Amino acid sequence: IGTSGLSAPELSQLRKSSEERGVPALYIPNFAIGAVLMMKFASEAAKYMPECEIIELHHEKKADAPSGTATRTAELIAAHRLRRPDKGRSDMIRVEGVRGGAIGETPIHSVRLPGLLAHQMVIFGGTGEVLTIRHDSMDRSSFMGGVLFALRAFQGREGLIVGLESLLN
């Protein structure tokens, strides 16, 4: 299954169906290998730079916000942080919701506009420095390498495989 936005109960049902039938299943929210590497790099950076925010930009017809990739990135960052991020100043917020939503203490900002396909930045801030990890899919052909890789790496697997990163390791 190549989509994002499946809920935890839906994934649980997919896992159960796969096990009951003895048929392996793939759930890959993002087939872009570069996006998966971006998530991996961001989770590593979070160990040393816990203050970060995610900005994700997609075409205006994208159904979910935040994207599955942004959600998974925030989850990975939360799992790999060695310390909690500073809260910052909340007294400066003049418009409710302007800081975006948050997953695991990582603010996420979602943009939906014509002319975009799929883009994400994870911006880490430290004393006197900023690290930006960015991935851009300019064309849907960027997903083909991951599709082909997943089909080859999937051979001989059992149960439900979640995420292309599970096959890269």
mmCIF file of C-alpha atoms in Angstrom:
data_model
loop_
_atom_site.group_PDB
_atom_site.id
_atom_site.type_symbol
_atom_site.label_atom_id
_atom_site.label_comp_id
_atom_site.label_asym_id
_atom_site.label_seq_id
_atom_site.Cartn_x
_atom_site.Cartn_y
_atom_site.Cartn_z
ATOM 1 C CA ILE A 1 0.000 0.000 0.000
ATOM 2 C CA GLY A 2 1.526 3.294 -1.044
ATOM 3 C CA THR A 3 -0.293 6.048 0.829
ATOM 4 C CA SER A 4 -0.014 8.125 3.966
ATOM 5 C CA GLY A 5 -2.564 8.815 6.608
ATOM 6 C CA LEU A 6 -3.546 5.316 7.772
ATOM 7 C CA SER A 7 -4.533 5.398 11.432
ATOM 8 C CA ALA A 8 -3.058 3.136 14.119
ATOM 9 C CA PRO A 9 -6.237 0.979 14.176
ATOM 10 C CA GLU A 10 -6.109 0.624 10.374
ATOM 11 C CA LEU A 11 -2.447 -0.434 10.544
ATOM 12 C CA SER A 12 -3.290 -2.900 13.305
ATOM 13 C CA GLN A 13 -6.024 -4.422 11.139
ATOM 14 C CA LEU A 14 -3.661 -4.616 8.163
ATOM 15 C CA ARG A 15 -1.049 -6.372 10.328
ATOM 16 C CA LYS A 16 -3.665 -8.812 11.652
ATOM 17 C CA SER A 17 -4.965 -9.595 8.139
ATOM 18 C CA SER A 18 -1.427 -10.168 6.873
ATOM 19 C CA GLU A 19 -0.634 -12.576 9.713
ATOM 20 C CA GLU A 20 -3.953 -14.452 9.501
ATOM 21 C CA ARG A 21 -3.581 -15.029 5.772
ATOM 22 C CA GLY A 22 0.164 -15.671 5.864
ATOM 23 C CA VAL A 23 0.600 -13.027 3.172
ATOM 24 C CA PRO A 24 3.231 -10.322 3.649
ATOM 25 C CA ALA A 25 2.135 -6.708 3.215
ATOM 26 C CA LEU A 26 3.898 -3.402 2.621
ATOM 27 C CA TYR A 27 2.683 -0.059 3.937
ATOM 28 C CA ILE A 28 4.933 2.641 2.498
ATOM 29 C CA PRO A 29 3.829 6.235 3.169
ATOM 30 C CA ASN A 30 6.648 7.692 1.050
ATOM 31 C CA PHE A 31 8.522 5.921 -1.746
ATOM 32 C CA ALA A 32 11.049 8.742 -2.276
ATOM 33 C CA ILE A 33 14.384 7.370 -1.059
ATOM 34 C CA GLY A 34 15.621 10.928 -0.471
ATOM 35 C CA ALA A 35 12.670 11.634 1.846
ATOM 36 C CA VAL A 36 13.386 8.482 3.842
ATOM 37 C CA LEU A 37 17.046 9.484 4.148
ATOM 38 C CA MET A 38 15.964 12.971 5.249
ATOM 39 C CA MET A 39 13.965 11.376 8.085
ATOM 40 C CA LYS A 40 16.951 9.232 9.052
ATOM 41 C CA PHE A 41 19.334 12.225 9.043
ATOM 42 C CA ALA A 42 16.839 14.312 11.060
ATOM 43 C CA SER A 43 16.497 11.626 13.722
ATOM 44 C CA GLU A 44 20.293 11.525 14.050
ATOM 45 C CA ALA A 45 20.551 15.329 14.267
ATOM 46 C CA ALA A 46 17.871 15.384 16.997
ATOM 47 C CA LYS A 47 20.284 13.626 19.357
ATOM 48 C CA TYR A 48 22.508 16.702 19.342
ATOM 49 C CA MET A 49 20.129 19.532 18.393
ATOM 50 C CA PRO A 50 16.722 18.967 20.034
ATOM 51 C CA GLU A 51 15.241 22.345 19.037
ATOM 52 C CA CYS A 52 13.687 21.937 15.610
ATOM 53 C CA GLU A 53 10.624 22.571 13.494
ATOM 54 C CA ILE A 54 9.224 20.910 10.384
ATOM 55 C CA ILE A 55 7.838 22.785 7.399
ATOM 56 C CA GLU A 56 6.125 20.618 4.821
ATOM 57 C CA LEU A 57 4.714 21.870 1.536
ATOM 58 C CA HIS A 58 2.448 19.936 -0.823
ATOM 59 C CA HIS A 59 0.064 20.430 -3.732
ATOM 60 C CA GLU A 60 -3.335 21.883 -2.920
ATOM 61 C CA LYS A 61 -5.135 18.536 -3.373
ATOM 62 C CA LYS A 62 -3.199 16.662 -0.675
ATOM 63 C CA ALA A 63 -5.794 15.170 1.645
ATOM 64 C CA ASP A 64 -3.898 15.081 4.949
ATOM 65 C CA ALA A 65 -2.133 17.761 6.973
ATOM 66 C CA PRO A 66 0.377 17.290 8.312
ATOM 67 C CA SER A 67 1.675 14.811 5.777
ATOM 68 C CA GLY A 68 2.511 11.262 6.796
ATOM 69 C CA THR A 69 6.174 12.040 6.159
ATOM 70 C CA ALA A 70 6.110 15.066 8.491
ATOM 71 C CA THR A 71 4.285 13.053 11.143
ATOM 72 C CA ARG A 72 6.769 10.180 10.929
ATOM 73 C CA THR A 73 9.713 12.603 10.968
ATOM 74 C CA ALA A 74 8.387 14.204 14.171
ATOM 75 C CA GLU A 75 7.900 10.775 15.754
ATOM 76 C CA LEU A 76 11.469 9.762 14.887
ATOM 77 C CA ILE A 77 12.835 13.047 16.229
ATOM 78 C CA ALA A 78 10.939 12.542 19.516
ATOM 79 C CA ALA A 79 12.274 8.990 19.820
ATOM 80 C CA HIS A 80 15.905 10.032 19.267
ATOM 81 C CA ARG A 81 16.153 13.274 21.272
ATOM 82 C CA LEU A 82 18.544 12.968 24.192
ATOM 83 C CA ARG A 83 16.954 15.965 25.918
ATOM 84 C CA ARG A 84 13.733 17.898 25.612
ATOM 85 C CA PRO A 85 13.700 21.093 23.568
ATOM 86 C CA ASP A 86 13.365 24.476 25.239
ATOM 87 C CA LYS A 87 9.795 25.758 25.137
ATOM 88 C CA GLY A 88 10.627 29.263 23.913
ATOM 89 C CA ARG A 89 8.543 32.347 24.593
ATOM 90 C CA SER A 90 4.808 31.782 24.287
ATOM 91 C CA ASP A 91 3.960 35.359 25.359
ATOM 92 C CA MET A 92 4.882 36.635 21.884
ATOM 93 C CA ILE A 93 2.160 34.658 20.032
ATOM 94 C CA ARG A 94 -0.398 37.128 18.705
ATOM 95 C CA VAL A 95 -2.421 34.826 16.416
ATOM 96 C CA GLU A 96 -3.775 31.509 17.714
ATOM 97 C CA GLY A 97 -2.318 28.541 15.815
ATOM 98 C CA VAL A 98 0.427 30.572 14.131
ATOM 99 C CA ARG A 99 3.098 28.227 15.529
ATOM 100 C CA GLY A 100 1.468 25.232 13.819
ATOM 101 C CA GLY A 101 0.564 21.949 15.427
ATOM 102 C CA ALA A 102 3.070 19.790 17.276
ATOM 103 C CA ILE A 103 3.918 16.109 17.496
ATOM 104 C CA GLY A 104 6.273 15.077 20.263
ATOM 105 C CA GLU A 105 7.188 18.720 20.967
ATOM 106 C CA THR A 106 8.155 19.346 17.334
ATOM 107 C CA PRO A 107 6.087 22.105 15.702
ATOM 108 C CA ILE A 108 4.862 21.237 12.207
ATOM 109 C CA HIS A 109 3.769 23.810 9.642
ATOM 110 C CA SER A 110 1.755 22.578 6.642
ATOM 111 C CA VAL A 111 1.479 24.526 3.383
ATOM 112 C CA ARG A 112 -0.902 23.547 0.563
ATOM 113 C CA LEU A 113 -0.529 25.498 -2.704
ATOM 114 C CA PRO A 114 -0.797 24.975 -6.464
ATOM 115 C CA GLY A 115 2.581 24.492 -8.145
ATOM 116 C CA LEU A 116 3.996 22.296 -5.389
ATOM 117 C CA LEU A 117 4.363 18.516 -5.322
ATOM 118 C CA ALA A 118 6.080 17.328 -2.102
ATOM 119 C CA HIS A 119 8.684 19.224 -0.105
ATOM 120 C CA GLN A 120 9.862 19.089 3.497
ATOM 121 C CA MET A 121 12.410 20.935 5.610
ATOM 122 C CA VAL A 122 13.516 20.074 9.104
ATOM 123 C CA ILE A 123 15.222 23.091 10.641
ATOM 124 C CA PHE A 124 17.383 22.573 13.727
ATOM 125 C CA GLY A 125 18.549 25.540 15.775
ATOM 126 C CA GLY A 126 21.498 25.649 18.130
ATOM 127 C CA THR A 127 23.590 28.332 19.742
ATOM 128 C CA GLY A 128 25.039 30.321 16.846
ATOM 129 C CA GLU A 129 24.073 27.776 14.169
ATOM 130 C CA VAL A 130 21.217 26.384 12.112
ATOM 131 C CA LEU A 131 21.055 23.031 10.328
ATOM 132 C CA THR A 132 18.460 22.568 7.575
ATOM 133 C CA ILE A 133 17.723 19.138 6.141
ATOM 134 C CA ARG A 134 15.520 19.405 3.072
ATOM 135 C CA HIS A 135 13.973 17.067 0.529
ATOM 136 C CA ASP A 136 12.119 18.077 -2.637
ATOM 137 C CA SER A 137 10.152 15.853 -4.998
ATOM 138 C CA MET A 138 9.770 17.896 -8.156
ATOM 139 C CA ASP A 139 8.085 15.150 -10.158
ATOM 140 C CA ARG A 140 6.244 11.938 -9.305
ATOM 141 C CA SER A 141 9.007 9.984 -11.045
ATOM 142 C CA SER A 142 11.032 10.590 -7.846
ATOM 143 C CA PHE A 143 8.996 7.808 -6.224
ATOM 144 C CA MET A 144 9.866 5.087 -8.777
ATOM 145 C CA GLY A 145 13.298 4.240 -7.352
ATOM 146 C CA GLY A 146 11.730 3.499 -3.977
ATOM 147 C CA VAL A 147 8.930 1.433 -5.527
ATOM 148 C CA LEU A 148 11.422 -0.757 -7.391
ATOM 149 C CA PHE A 149 13.687 -1.024 -4.343
ATOM 150 C CA ALA A 150 10.727 -2.020 -2.122
ATOM 151 C CA LEU A 151 9.593 -4.730 -4.528
ATOM 152 C CA ARG A 152 13.098 -6.262 -4.630
ATOM 153 C CA ALA A 153 13.747 -5.939 -0.880
ATOM 154 C CA PHE A 154 10.275 -7.265 -0.004
ATOM 155 C CA GLN A 155 11.012 -10.760 -1.331
ATOM 156 C CA GLY A 156 11.053 -13.385 1.428
ATOM 157 C CA ARG A 157 9.669 -11.056 4.123
ATOM 158 C CA GLU A 158 6.811 -11.933 6.449
ATOM 159 C CA GLY A 159 4.076 -9.931 8.139
ATOM 160 C CA LEU A 160 3.529 -6.215 7.730
ATOM 161 C CA ILE A 161 6.498 -4.067 6.733
ATOM 162 C CA VAL A 162 5.916 -0.402 7.631
ATOM 163 C CA GLY A 163 7.957 2.285 5.893
ATOM 164 C CA LEU A 164 10.660 2.140 3.274
ATOM 165 C CA GLU A 165 13.184 2.764 6.069
ATOM 166 C CA SER A 166 12.403 -0.737 7.398
ATOM 167 C CA LEU A 167 13.749 -2.174 4.155
ATOM 168 C CA LEU A 168 16.808 0.107 3.989
ATOM 169 C CA ASN A 169 18.278 -1.166 7.267
#
